[in-house]
XYZ file of C-alpha atoms in Angstrom:
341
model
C 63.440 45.269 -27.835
C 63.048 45.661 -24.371
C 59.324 45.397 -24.681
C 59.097 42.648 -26.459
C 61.128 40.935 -23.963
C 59.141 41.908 -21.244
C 55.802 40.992 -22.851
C 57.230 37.547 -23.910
C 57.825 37.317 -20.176
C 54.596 38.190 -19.156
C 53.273 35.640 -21.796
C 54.904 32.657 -19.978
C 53.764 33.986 -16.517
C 50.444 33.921 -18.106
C 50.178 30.869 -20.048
C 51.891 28.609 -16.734
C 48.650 30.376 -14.491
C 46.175 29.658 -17.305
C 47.274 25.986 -17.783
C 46.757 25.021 -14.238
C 43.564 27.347 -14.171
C 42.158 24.966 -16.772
C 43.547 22.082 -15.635
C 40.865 22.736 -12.038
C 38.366 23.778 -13.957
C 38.008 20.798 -16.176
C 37.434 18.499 -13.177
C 34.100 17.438 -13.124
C 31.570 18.460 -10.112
C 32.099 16.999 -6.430
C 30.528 16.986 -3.147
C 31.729 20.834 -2.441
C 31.448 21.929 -5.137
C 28.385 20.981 -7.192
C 28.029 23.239 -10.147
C 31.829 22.296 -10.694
C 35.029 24.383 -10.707
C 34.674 26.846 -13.788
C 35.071 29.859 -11.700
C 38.444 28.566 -11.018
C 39.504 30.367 -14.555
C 37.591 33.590 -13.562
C 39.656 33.914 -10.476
C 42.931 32.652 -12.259
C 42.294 35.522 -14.712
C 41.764 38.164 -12.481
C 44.676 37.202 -10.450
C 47.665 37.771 -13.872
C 45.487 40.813 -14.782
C 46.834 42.619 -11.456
C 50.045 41.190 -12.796
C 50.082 42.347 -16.212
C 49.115 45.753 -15.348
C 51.707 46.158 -12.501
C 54.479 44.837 -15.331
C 52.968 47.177 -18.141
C 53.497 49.844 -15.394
C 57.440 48.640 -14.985
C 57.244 48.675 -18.855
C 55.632 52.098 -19.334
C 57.933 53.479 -16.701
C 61.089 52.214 -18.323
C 59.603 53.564 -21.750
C 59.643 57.253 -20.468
C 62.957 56.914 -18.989
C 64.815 55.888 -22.106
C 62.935 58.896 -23.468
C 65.184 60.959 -21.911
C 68.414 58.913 -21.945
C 68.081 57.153 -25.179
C 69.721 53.883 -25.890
C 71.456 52.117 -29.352
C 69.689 49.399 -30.217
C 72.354 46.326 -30.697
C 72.600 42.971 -31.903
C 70.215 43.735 -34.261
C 70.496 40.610 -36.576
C 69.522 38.034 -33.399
C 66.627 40.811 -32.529
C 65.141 40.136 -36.135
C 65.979 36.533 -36.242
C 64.412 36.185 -33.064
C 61.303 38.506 -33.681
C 60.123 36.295 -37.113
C 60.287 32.807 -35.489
C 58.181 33.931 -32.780
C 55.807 35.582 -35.140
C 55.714 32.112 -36.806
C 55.317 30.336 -33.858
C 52.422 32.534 -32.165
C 50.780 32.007 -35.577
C 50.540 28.210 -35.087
C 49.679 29.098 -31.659
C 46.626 31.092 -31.623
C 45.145 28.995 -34.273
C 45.474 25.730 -32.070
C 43.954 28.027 -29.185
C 41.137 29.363 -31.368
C 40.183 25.322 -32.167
C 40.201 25.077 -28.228
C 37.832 27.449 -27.510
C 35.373 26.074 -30.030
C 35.708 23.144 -28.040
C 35.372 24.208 -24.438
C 34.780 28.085 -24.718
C 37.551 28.475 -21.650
C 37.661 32.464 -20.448
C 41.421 31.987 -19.420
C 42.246 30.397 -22.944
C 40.241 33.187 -24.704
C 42.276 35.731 -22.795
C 45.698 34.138 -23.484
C 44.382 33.872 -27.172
C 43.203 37.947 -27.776
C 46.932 38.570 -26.136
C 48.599 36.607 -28.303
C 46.832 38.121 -31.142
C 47.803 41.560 -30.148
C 51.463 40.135 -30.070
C 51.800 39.398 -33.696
C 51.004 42.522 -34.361
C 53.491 44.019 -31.774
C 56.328 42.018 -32.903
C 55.411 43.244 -36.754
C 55.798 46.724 -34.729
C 59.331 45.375 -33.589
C 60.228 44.893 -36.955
C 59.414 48.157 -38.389
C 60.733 49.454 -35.391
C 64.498 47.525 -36.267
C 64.013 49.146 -39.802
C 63.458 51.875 -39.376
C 66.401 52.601 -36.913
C 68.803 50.897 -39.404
C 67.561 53.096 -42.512
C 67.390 56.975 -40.317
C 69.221 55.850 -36.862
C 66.307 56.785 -34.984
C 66.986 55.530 -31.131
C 63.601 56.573 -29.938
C 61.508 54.766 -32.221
C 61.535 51.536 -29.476
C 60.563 53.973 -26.710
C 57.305 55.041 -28.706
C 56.828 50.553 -29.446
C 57.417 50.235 -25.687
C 54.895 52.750 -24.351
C 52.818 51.814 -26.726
C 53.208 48.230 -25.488
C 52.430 49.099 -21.962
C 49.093 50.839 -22.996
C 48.286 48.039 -25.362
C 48.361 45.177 -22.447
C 46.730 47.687 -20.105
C 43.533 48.243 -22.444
C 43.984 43.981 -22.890
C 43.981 43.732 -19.464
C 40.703 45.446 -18.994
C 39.118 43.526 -21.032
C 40.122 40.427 -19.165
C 39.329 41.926 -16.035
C 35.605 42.480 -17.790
C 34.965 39.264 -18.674
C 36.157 37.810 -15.256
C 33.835 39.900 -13.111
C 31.004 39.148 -15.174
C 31.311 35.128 -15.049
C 32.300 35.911 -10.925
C 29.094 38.064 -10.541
C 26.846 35.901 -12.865
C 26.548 38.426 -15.317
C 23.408 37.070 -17.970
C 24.116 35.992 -20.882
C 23.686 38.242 -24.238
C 20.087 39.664 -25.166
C 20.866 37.640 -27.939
C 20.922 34.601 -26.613
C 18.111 34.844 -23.990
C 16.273 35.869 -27.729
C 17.088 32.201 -28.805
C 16.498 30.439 -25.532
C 12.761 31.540 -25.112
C 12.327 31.086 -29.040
C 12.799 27.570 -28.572
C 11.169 27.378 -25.213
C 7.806 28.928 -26.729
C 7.695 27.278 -29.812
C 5.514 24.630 -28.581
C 1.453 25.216 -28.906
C 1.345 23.600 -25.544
C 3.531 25.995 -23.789
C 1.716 29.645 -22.492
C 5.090 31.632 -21.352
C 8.122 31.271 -19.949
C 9.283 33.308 -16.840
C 12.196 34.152 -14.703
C 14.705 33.034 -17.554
C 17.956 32.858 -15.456
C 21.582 32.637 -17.137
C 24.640 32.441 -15.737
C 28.289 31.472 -17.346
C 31.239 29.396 -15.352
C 34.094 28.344 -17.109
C 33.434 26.866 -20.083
C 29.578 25.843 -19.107
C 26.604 27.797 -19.043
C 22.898 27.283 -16.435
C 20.203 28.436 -18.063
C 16.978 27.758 -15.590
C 13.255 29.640 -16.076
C 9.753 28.549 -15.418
C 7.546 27.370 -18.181
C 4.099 27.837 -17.847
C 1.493 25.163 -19.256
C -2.157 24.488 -20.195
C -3.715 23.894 -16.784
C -5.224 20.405 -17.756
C -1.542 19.009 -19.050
C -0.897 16.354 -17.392
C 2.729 15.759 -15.560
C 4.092 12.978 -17.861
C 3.111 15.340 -20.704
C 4.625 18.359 -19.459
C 7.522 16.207 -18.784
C 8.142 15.289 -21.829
C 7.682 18.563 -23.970
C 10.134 19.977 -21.271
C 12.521 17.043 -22.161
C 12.388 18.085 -26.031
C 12.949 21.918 -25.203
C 16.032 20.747 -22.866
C 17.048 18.504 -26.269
C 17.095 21.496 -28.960
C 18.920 23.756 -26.333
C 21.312 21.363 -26.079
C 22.196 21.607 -29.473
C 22.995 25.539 -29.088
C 24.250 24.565 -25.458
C 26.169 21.347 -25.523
C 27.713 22.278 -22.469
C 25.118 23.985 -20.691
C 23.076 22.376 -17.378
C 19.209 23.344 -17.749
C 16.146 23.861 -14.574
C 12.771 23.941 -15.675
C 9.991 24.497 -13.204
C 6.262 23.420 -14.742
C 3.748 25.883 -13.835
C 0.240 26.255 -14.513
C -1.546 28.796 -16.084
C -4.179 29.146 -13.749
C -3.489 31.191 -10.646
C -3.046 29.556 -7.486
C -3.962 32.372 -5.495
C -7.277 30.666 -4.202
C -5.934 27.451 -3.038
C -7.584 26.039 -0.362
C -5.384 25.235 2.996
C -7.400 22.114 4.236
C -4.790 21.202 7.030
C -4.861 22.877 10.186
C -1.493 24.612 11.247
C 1.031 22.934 14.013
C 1.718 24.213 16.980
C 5.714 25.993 16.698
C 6.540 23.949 19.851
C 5.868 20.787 18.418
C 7.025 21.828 14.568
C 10.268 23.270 16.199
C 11.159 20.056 18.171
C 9.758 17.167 16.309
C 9.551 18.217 12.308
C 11.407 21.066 11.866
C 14.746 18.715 10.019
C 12.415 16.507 8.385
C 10.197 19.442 6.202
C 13.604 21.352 4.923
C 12.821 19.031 1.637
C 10.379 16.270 1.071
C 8.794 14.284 -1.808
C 5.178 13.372 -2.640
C 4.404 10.474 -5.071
C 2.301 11.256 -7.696
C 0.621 9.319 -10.536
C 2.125 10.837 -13.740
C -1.240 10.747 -15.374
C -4.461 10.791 -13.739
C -2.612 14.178 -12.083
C -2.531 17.289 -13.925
C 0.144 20.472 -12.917
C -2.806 22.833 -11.352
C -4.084 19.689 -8.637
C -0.265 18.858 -8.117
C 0.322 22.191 -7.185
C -3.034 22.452 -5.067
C -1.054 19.700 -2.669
C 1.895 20.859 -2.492
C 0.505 24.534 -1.713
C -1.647 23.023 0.630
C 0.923 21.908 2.552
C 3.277 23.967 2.392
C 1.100 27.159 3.341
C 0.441 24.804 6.563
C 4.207 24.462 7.570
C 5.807 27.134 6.190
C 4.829 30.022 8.869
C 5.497 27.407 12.031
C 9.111 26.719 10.587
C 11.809 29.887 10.769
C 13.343 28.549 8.143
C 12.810 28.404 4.333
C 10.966 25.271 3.217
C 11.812 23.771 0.109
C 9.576 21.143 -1.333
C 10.424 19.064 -4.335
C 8.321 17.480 -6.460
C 8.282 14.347 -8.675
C 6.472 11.710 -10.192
C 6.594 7.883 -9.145
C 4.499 5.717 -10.769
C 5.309 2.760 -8.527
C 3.261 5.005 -5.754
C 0.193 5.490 -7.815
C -2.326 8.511 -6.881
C -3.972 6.496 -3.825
C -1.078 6.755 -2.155
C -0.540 9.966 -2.775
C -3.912 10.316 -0.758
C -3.641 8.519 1.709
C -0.153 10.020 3.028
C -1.779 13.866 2.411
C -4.344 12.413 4.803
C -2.422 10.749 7.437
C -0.354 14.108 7.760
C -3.103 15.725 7.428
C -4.703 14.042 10.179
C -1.376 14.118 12.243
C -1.985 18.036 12.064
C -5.328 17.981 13.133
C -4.254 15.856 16.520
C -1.673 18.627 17.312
């Protein structure tokens, strides 16, 4: 009895830090936080694990001491009374928490949910325990229940504390699943491979980013587009899940060219070094294909990138309102800008 009454304890403690957990990690992204708060349930269930085993410890300890000064069970008729309704109402509970994590595939909810699992069958336990005392009088039957208790929420626990380290470190997600992704990412003639296939779970959404390597004469609105379909049908394994696709070619770019002749670090350091962190070029989504777009960009970023101490990052678009002339004609001003330096 004095298990179950601890563990029913432990149970509120839990559920009252899971419920706010969720609550934070539910809110959508914000300016600090831009891949949003799901970690929030990761931390929240790594914090009651350190509880729970501390209490199974109290609960173990307690176990062993009643070994040795054993104790009459009493008011037996409220202990079974009490036992069945909460066997009746954990029912009703775990199967409303089991439709929850279909829905939102929380880590604190699925944690509350395999504990609550393991109750029902403890408080069956409590039961046979109770029957057994009132049929052979046998006062150390709810010492073995209670030690076996305490090891029961400490294996629990570890399981917990599992699944919270890997969503904390970014553990991938199952071979499985990383099968499925590159299935569907591959399934397309047009596509040649797919590369650095990166997976990561918070809270109840998953990132799944890679680079996807096309014909070389594709152009960008085409690429676009297949990438757009891939993003669609992974979506429909992933509802939840945020994708990053980076088109490559699948011709090396090893022998690019670098037509622009390098700045001096005085004048990069003073002058451009805030403005090149991240930049845009406009290009025409169809008279461009993926190997020329990346022949400018590598152009000029093998240019800047040595002068600058810091790591360039250059994005890359399409705007149709700029049109590929413009596209020339700023690569040629800056390129020209380089050469008067």
């Amino acid at each position: 009895m004095l298990s179950s009454l601890a563990d029913s304890v432990l149970d509120f403690l839990a559920s009252m830090i899971n419920m706010i957990a969720v609550h934070h990690a539910m809110k959508p992204p914000d300016d600090e936080h831009r891949f949003g708060h799901g970690k929030i349930e990761a931390l929240a269930a790594l914090f009651q694990s350190i509880v729970i085993i501390i209490s199974a410890g109290f609960v173990l300890k307690e176990a062993i001491t009643r070994m040795f000064v054993p104790q009459p069970l009493q008011n037996i008729s409220v202990g079974v009374t009490a036992t069945v309704v909460a066997i009746i109402l954990t029912l009703f509970l775990v199967a409303y928490q089991r439709y929850v994590i279909s829905k939102t595939k929380s880590l604190a909810i699925l944690a509350d949910s395999t504990h609550y699992k393991g109750d029902i069958l403890l408080n069956i336990g409590v039961l046979l325990s109770i029957g057994l005392y009132k049929l052979f009088q046998w006062t150390f039957i709810d010492v073995i229940f209670g030690a076996g208790l305490a090891l029961y929420i400490m294996f629990m626990t570890y399981k917990i504390i599992r699944s919270a380290f890997n969503v904390l470190l970014d553990s991938e997600l199952s071979d499985q699943d990383r099968d499925s992704i590159l299935s569907i990412v591959t399934k397309n003639p047009k596509v040649k491979a797919c590369h650095h296939l990166r997976t990561r779970t918070s809270g109840h959404e998953e990132f799944i980013q890679g680079h996807i390597v096309f014909e070389a004469n594709l152009n960008i609105e085409d690429a676009q587009k297949i990438v757009n379909v891939i993003e669609k049908d992974l979506s429909a394994l992933y509802p939840k899940a945020e994708f990053l696709f980076k088109a490559e070619t699948s011709k090396t770019l090893k022998d690019c060219r670098h037509a622009l002749t390098p700045l001096k670090k005085r004048i990069v350091f003073y002058t451009l070094k805030r403005l090149l962190h991240q930049w845009h070029l406009g290009f025409n989504p169809i008279l461009l294909t993926i190997y020329l777009v990346h022949w400018l960009i590598n152009t000029v970023d093998n240019a800047v990138r040595p002068l600058i101490p810091e790591h360039i990052t250059i994005a890359y678009g399409y705007f149709p309102g700029y049109g590929l002339l413009t596209t020339v004609i700023v690569v040629t001003i800056f390129g020209a800008f380089v050469r008067g330096f």
